[in-house]
XYZ file of C-alpha atoms in Angstrom:
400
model
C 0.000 0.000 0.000
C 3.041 2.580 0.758
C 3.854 2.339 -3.014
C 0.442 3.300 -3.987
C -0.340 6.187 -1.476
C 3.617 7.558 -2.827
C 1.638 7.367 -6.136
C -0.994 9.690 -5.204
C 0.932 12.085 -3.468
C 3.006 12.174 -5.744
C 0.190 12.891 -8.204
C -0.566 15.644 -6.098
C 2.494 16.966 -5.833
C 3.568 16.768 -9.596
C 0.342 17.330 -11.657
C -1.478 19.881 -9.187
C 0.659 22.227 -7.662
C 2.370 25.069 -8.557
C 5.833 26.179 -6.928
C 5.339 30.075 -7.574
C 2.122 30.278 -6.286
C 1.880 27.400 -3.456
C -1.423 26.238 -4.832
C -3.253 23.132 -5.951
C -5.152 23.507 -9.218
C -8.446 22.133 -10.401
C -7.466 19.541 -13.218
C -5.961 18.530 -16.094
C -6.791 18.529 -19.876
C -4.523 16.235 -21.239
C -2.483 12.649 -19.893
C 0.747 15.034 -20.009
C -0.453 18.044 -19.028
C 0.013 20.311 -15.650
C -2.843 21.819 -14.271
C -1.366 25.084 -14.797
C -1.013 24.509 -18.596
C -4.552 25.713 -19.834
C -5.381 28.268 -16.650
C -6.232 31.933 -18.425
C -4.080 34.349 -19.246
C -3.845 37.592 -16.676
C -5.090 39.722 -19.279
C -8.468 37.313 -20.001
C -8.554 37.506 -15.671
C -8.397 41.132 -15.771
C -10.989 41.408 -18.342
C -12.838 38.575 -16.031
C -13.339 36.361 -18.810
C -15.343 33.930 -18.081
C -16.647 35.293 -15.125
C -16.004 36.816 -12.343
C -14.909 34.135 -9.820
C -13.042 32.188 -12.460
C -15.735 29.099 -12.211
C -14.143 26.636 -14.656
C -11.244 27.645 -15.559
C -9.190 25.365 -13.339
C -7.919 27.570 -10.129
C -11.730 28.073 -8.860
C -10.673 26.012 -5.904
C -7.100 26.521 -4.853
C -7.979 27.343 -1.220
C -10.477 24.750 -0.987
C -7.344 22.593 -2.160
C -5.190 23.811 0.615
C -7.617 23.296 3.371
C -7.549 19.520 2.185
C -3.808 19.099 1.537
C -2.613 20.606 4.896
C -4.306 18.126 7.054
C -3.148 15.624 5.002
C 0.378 16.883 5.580
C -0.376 17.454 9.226
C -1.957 14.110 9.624
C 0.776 12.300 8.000
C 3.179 14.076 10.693
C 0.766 13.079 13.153
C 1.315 9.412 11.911
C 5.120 9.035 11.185
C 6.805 11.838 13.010
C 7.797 12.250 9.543
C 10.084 15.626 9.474
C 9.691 16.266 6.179
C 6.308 16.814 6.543
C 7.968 20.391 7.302
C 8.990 21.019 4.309
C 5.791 20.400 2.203
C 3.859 22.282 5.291
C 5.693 25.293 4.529
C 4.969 24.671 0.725
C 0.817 24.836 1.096
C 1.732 27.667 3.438
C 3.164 29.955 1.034
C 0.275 29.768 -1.251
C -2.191 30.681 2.199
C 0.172 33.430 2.587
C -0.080 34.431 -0.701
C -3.750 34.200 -1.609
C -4.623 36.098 1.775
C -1.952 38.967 1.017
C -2.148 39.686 -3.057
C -4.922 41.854 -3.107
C -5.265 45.474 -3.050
C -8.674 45.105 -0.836
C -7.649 43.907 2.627
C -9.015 40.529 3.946
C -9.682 39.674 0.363
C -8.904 35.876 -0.131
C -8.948 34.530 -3.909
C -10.440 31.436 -4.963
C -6.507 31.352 -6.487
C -3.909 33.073 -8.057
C -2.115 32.725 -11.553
C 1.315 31.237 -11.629
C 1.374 33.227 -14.627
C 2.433 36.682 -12.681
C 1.361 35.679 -9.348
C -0.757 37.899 -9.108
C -3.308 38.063 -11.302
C -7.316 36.610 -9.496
C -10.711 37.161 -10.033
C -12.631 39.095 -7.882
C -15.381 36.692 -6.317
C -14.831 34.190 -4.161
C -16.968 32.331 -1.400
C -17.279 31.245 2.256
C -16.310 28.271 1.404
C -12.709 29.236 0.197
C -12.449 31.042 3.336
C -13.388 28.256 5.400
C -10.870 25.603 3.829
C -8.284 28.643 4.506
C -9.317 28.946 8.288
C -9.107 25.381 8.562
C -5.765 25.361 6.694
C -4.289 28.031 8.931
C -5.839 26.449 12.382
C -4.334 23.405 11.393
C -0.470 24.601 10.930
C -0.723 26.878 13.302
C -1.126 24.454 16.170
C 1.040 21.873 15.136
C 4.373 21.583 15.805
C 5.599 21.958 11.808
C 4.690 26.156 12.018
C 7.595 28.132 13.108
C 7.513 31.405 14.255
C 7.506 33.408 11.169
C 4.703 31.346 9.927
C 2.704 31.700 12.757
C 3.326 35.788 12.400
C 2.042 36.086 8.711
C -1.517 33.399 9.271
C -2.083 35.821 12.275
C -1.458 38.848 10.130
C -3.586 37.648 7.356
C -6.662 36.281 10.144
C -6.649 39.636 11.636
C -7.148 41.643 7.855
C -10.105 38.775 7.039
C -11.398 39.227 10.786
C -11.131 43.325 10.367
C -12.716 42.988 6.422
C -15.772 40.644 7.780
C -16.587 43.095 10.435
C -17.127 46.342 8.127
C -18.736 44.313 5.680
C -21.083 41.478 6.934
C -23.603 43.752 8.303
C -27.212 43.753 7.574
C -26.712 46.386 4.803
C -24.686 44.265 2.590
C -27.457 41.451 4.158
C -24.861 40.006 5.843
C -22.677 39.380 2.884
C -19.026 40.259 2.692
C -17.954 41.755 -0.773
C -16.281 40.824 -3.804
C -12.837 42.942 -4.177
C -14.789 45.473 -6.812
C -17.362 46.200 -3.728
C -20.035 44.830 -4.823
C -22.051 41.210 -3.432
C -20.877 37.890 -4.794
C -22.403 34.845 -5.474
C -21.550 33.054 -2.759
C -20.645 35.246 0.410
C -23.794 35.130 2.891
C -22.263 34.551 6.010
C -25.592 35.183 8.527
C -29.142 35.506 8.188
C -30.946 33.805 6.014
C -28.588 30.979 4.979
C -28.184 27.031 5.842
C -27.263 25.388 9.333
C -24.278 24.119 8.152
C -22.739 27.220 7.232
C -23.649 29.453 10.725
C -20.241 28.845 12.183
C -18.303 30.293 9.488
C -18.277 33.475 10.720
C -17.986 32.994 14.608
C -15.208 30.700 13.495
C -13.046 33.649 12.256
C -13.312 35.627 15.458
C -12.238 32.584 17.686
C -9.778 32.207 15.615
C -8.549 35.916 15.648
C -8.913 36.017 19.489
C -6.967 32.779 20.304
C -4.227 33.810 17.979
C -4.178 37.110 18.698
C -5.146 37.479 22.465
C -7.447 40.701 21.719
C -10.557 40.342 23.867
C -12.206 42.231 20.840
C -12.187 39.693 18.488
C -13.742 37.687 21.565
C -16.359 40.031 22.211
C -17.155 39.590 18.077
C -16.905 35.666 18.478
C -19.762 35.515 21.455
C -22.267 37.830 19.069
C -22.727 35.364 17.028
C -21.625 32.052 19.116
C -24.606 31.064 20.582
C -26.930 31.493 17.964
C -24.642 29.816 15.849
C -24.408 26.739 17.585
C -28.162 26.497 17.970
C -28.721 26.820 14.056
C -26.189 24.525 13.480
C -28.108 22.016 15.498
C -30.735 21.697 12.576
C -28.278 19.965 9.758
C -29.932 16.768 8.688
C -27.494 14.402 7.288
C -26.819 13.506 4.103
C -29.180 16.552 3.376
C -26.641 18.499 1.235
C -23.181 18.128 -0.349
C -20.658 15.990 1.117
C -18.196 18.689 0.846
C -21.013 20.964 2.653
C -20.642 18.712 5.680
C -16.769 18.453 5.597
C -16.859 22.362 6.087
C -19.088 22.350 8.529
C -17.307 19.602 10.319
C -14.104 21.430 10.510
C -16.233 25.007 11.656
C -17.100 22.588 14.741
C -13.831 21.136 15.405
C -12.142 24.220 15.598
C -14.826 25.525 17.727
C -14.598 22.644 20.084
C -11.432 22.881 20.547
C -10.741 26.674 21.122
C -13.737 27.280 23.050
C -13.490 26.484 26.957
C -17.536 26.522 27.133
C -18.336 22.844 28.163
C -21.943 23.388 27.176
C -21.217 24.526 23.580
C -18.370 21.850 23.531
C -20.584 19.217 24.129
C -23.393 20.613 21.578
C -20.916 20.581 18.926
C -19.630 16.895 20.073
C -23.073 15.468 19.655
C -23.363 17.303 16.424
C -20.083 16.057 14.982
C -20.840 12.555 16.448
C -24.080 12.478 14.434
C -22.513 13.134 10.668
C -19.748 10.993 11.505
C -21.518 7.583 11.122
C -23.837 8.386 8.433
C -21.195 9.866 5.784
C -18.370 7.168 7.135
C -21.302 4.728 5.231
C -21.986 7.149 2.001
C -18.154 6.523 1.806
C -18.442 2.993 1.844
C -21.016 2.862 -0.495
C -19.517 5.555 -3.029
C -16.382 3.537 -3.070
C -18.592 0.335 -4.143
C -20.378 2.360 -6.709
C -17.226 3.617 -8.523
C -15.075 0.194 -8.280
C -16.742 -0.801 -11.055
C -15.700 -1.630 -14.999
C -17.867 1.510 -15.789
C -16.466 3.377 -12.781
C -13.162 2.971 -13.960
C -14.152 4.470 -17.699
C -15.672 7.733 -15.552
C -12.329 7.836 -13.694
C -10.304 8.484 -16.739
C -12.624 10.673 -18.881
C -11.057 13.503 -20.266
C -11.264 17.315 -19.578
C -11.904 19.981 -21.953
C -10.149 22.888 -22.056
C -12.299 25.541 -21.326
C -11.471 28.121 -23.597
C -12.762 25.379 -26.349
C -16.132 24.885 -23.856
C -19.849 25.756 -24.596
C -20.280 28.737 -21.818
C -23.838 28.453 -19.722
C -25.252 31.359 -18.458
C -25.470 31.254 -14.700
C -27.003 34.260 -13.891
C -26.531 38.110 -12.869
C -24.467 39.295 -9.506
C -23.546 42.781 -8.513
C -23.823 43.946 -11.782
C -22.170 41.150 -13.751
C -23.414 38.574 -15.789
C -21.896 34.940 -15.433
C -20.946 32.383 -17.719
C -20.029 29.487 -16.760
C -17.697 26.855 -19.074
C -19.113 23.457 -19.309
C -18.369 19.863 -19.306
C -18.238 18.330 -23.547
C -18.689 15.088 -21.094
C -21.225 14.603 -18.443
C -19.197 12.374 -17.093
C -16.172 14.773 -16.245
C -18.332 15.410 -12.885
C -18.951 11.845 -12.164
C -14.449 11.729 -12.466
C -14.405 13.940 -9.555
C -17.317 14.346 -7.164
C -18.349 11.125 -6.239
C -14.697 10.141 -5.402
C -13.851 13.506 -3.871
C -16.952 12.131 -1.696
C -14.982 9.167 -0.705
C -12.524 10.810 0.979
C -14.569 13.681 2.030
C -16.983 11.093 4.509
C -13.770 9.624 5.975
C -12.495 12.693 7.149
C -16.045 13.757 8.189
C -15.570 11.073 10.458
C -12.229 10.975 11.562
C -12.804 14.668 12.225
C -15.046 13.473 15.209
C -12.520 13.638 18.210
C -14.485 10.948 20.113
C -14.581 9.003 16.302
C -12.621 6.008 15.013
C -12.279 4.648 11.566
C -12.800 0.981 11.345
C -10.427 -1.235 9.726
C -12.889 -2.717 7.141
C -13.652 1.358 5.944
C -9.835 1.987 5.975
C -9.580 -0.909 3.495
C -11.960 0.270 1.093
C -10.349 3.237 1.025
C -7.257 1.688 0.487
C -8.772 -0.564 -2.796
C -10.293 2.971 -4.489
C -6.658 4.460 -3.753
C -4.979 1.865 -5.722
C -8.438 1.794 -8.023
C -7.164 5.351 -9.451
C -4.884 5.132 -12.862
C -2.846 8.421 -12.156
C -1.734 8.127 -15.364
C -4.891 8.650 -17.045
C -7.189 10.596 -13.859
C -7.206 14.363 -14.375
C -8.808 15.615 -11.061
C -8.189 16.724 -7.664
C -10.496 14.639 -5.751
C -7.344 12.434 -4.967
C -6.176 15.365 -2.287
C -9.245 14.016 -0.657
C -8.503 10.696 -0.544
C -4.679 11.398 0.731
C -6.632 13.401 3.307
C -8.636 10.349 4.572
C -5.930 8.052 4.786
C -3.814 10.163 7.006
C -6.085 11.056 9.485
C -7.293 7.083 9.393
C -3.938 5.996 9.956
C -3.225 8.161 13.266
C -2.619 5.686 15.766
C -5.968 6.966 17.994
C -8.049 6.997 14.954
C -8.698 2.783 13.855
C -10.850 0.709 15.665
């Protein structure tokens, strides 16, 4: 089995990410490409072609990446005692650095950045990349492979997000934080009217401010919204939404749990993460049976398009801006990447739980769709997923 998990890293490592940026990119478009080789050109990002968070055009999910690949890292320290894990730590942390620094607009965190300049983004991104990021950052900077510089720049960079969501989530911009231009994104409700798994995205970032930072403010900001935030949270059904939906909501409530001294809201969020552990541990299971499969394997290695070559959809109207949206000349390019980014993703659901183990049988069947995957001929990043589950499986408190 080491031989094929060195195979997916090195995947990973080789096909995905990008040594001037720090980031993991979407996907490929060709059995020899890098993921890097089709992204747009600064000039089409500055004119904000084709849209303005980049949706399809292969770095739409570089933070979302990072959240992923630094636990793996972490996880594989927390494993081994593996001291290289360092090294690669200090890799993903460049690109957090970066993406949470190269804007002109102060808190402003890219989906990702062009390797092309390093500078060049889009101007919408999402909760969700800022979540992954949070998680990224909590991660490394609790564990014993952040050194003090490190540790300096994430709090830097929490502090600008913490003092950016503070002017701008606010029931004028209905509690929305803004794209860089000023104006409301697609995807950057943070309170209000929105879903239960998403309440503790916010409160999240002011815990994490305060326990970095030690300013009672950002304490203060983090019991607003606490409360009410745990309560809401309390209403996600299982299974009711996106795997990755839970994931994110999972690691809100783990890093809640564990930087909040409240017993009562520590035990809330225990139940909470107790009750999508079993349930997605199972969808897991069963989306690993579903893909090992002679047709399975065909979805696997479908190829990409290039976008620039793609039919565009239009998705609809946002601030002021109309978006268009590449997509797929194959169905099928989804069913390469989300039901096996859904593999891994109800693993570390699970072994996200603190009071959670991974039994030996699920840990095998994660192992078989591991070594299922041709990375010769597999163009996604739902394999960071995977890498992610078998890390945190293989700490020596997490197998039953």
């Amino acid at each position: 089995m080491e031989k094929i998990i060195q195979k997916t890293w090195d995947y990973i490592w080789d096909r995905l990410y990008d040594d001037r940026t720090g980031m993991f990119y979407n996907h490929l478009a060709g059995d020899d490409a890098h993921a890097t080789k089709y992204l747009p050109e600064p000039e089409m990002i500055r004119l904000l072609i084709p849209n303005p968070a980049g949706y399809g055009t292969g770095m739409e999910d570089c933070m979302l990446n990072a959240g992923l690949m630094m636990d793996a890292v972490i996880a594989r320290y927390e494993a081994t005692g593996d001291a290289s894990m360092r090294e690669y730590a200090a890799k993903i942390c460049k690109g957090l650095i970066l993406g949470a620094s190269v804007s002109h607009k102060k808190g402003f965190l890219p989906r990702g950045v062009s390797p092309a300049d390093c500078s060049s983004h889009y101007i919408d991104t999402s909760r969700d990349q800022y979540t992954d990021w949070l998680w990224a950052a909590y991660r490394l900077y609790y564990s014993p492979l952040a050194d003090d510089a490190q540790k300096e720049s994430l709090r830097k960079c929490i502090i600008l997000m913490a003092e950016k969501f503070e002017a701008e989530v606010i029931a004028e911009n209905d509690w929305n934080f803004l794209r860089e231009d000023g104006k409301i994104g697609v995807a950057g409700k943070m309170w209000g009217d929105i879903n239960p798994h998403e309440f503790l995205r916010l409160p999240m970032l002011y815990l994490l401010a305060w326990k970095t930072t030690g300013n009672v403010h950002w304490h203060k900001k983090y019991i607003e919204y606490r409360d009410i935030a745990v309560q809401r949270s309390m209403e996600y059904v299982p299974l009711s939404g996106p795997t990755y939906a839970a994931l994110q909501m999972q690691y809100s409530m783990r890093m809640v749990y564990d930087l909040d001294d409240d017993e009562h809201v520590r035990a809330s969020l225990l139940n909470m993460m107790e009750k999508l552990a079993d349930p997605y541990e199972r969808l897991s299971v069963n989306e690993a049976t579903n893909i090992m499969t002679p047709e399975g394997k065909q979805w696997l290695e479908i190829p990409y398009s290039v976008w620039q070559k793609s039919r565009f959809r239009f998705a609809g109207v946002w601030g002021g801006m109309g978006y268009f949206v590449p997509e797929p000349s194959d169905f099928r390019e989804h069913q390469s990447y989300y039901p096996l980014r859904a593999v891994g993703e109800g693993i570390v659901i699970a072994a996200t739980c603190p009071s959670r183990r991974i039994s030996k049988a699920t840990l095998t069947q994660l192992c078989n769709v591991i070594d299922f995957v041709d990375y010769e001929k597999h163009r996604t990043c739902a394999p960071i997923a995977l890498l992610e589950a078998y890390w945190l499986a293989m700490r020596s408190d997490q197998l039953k």
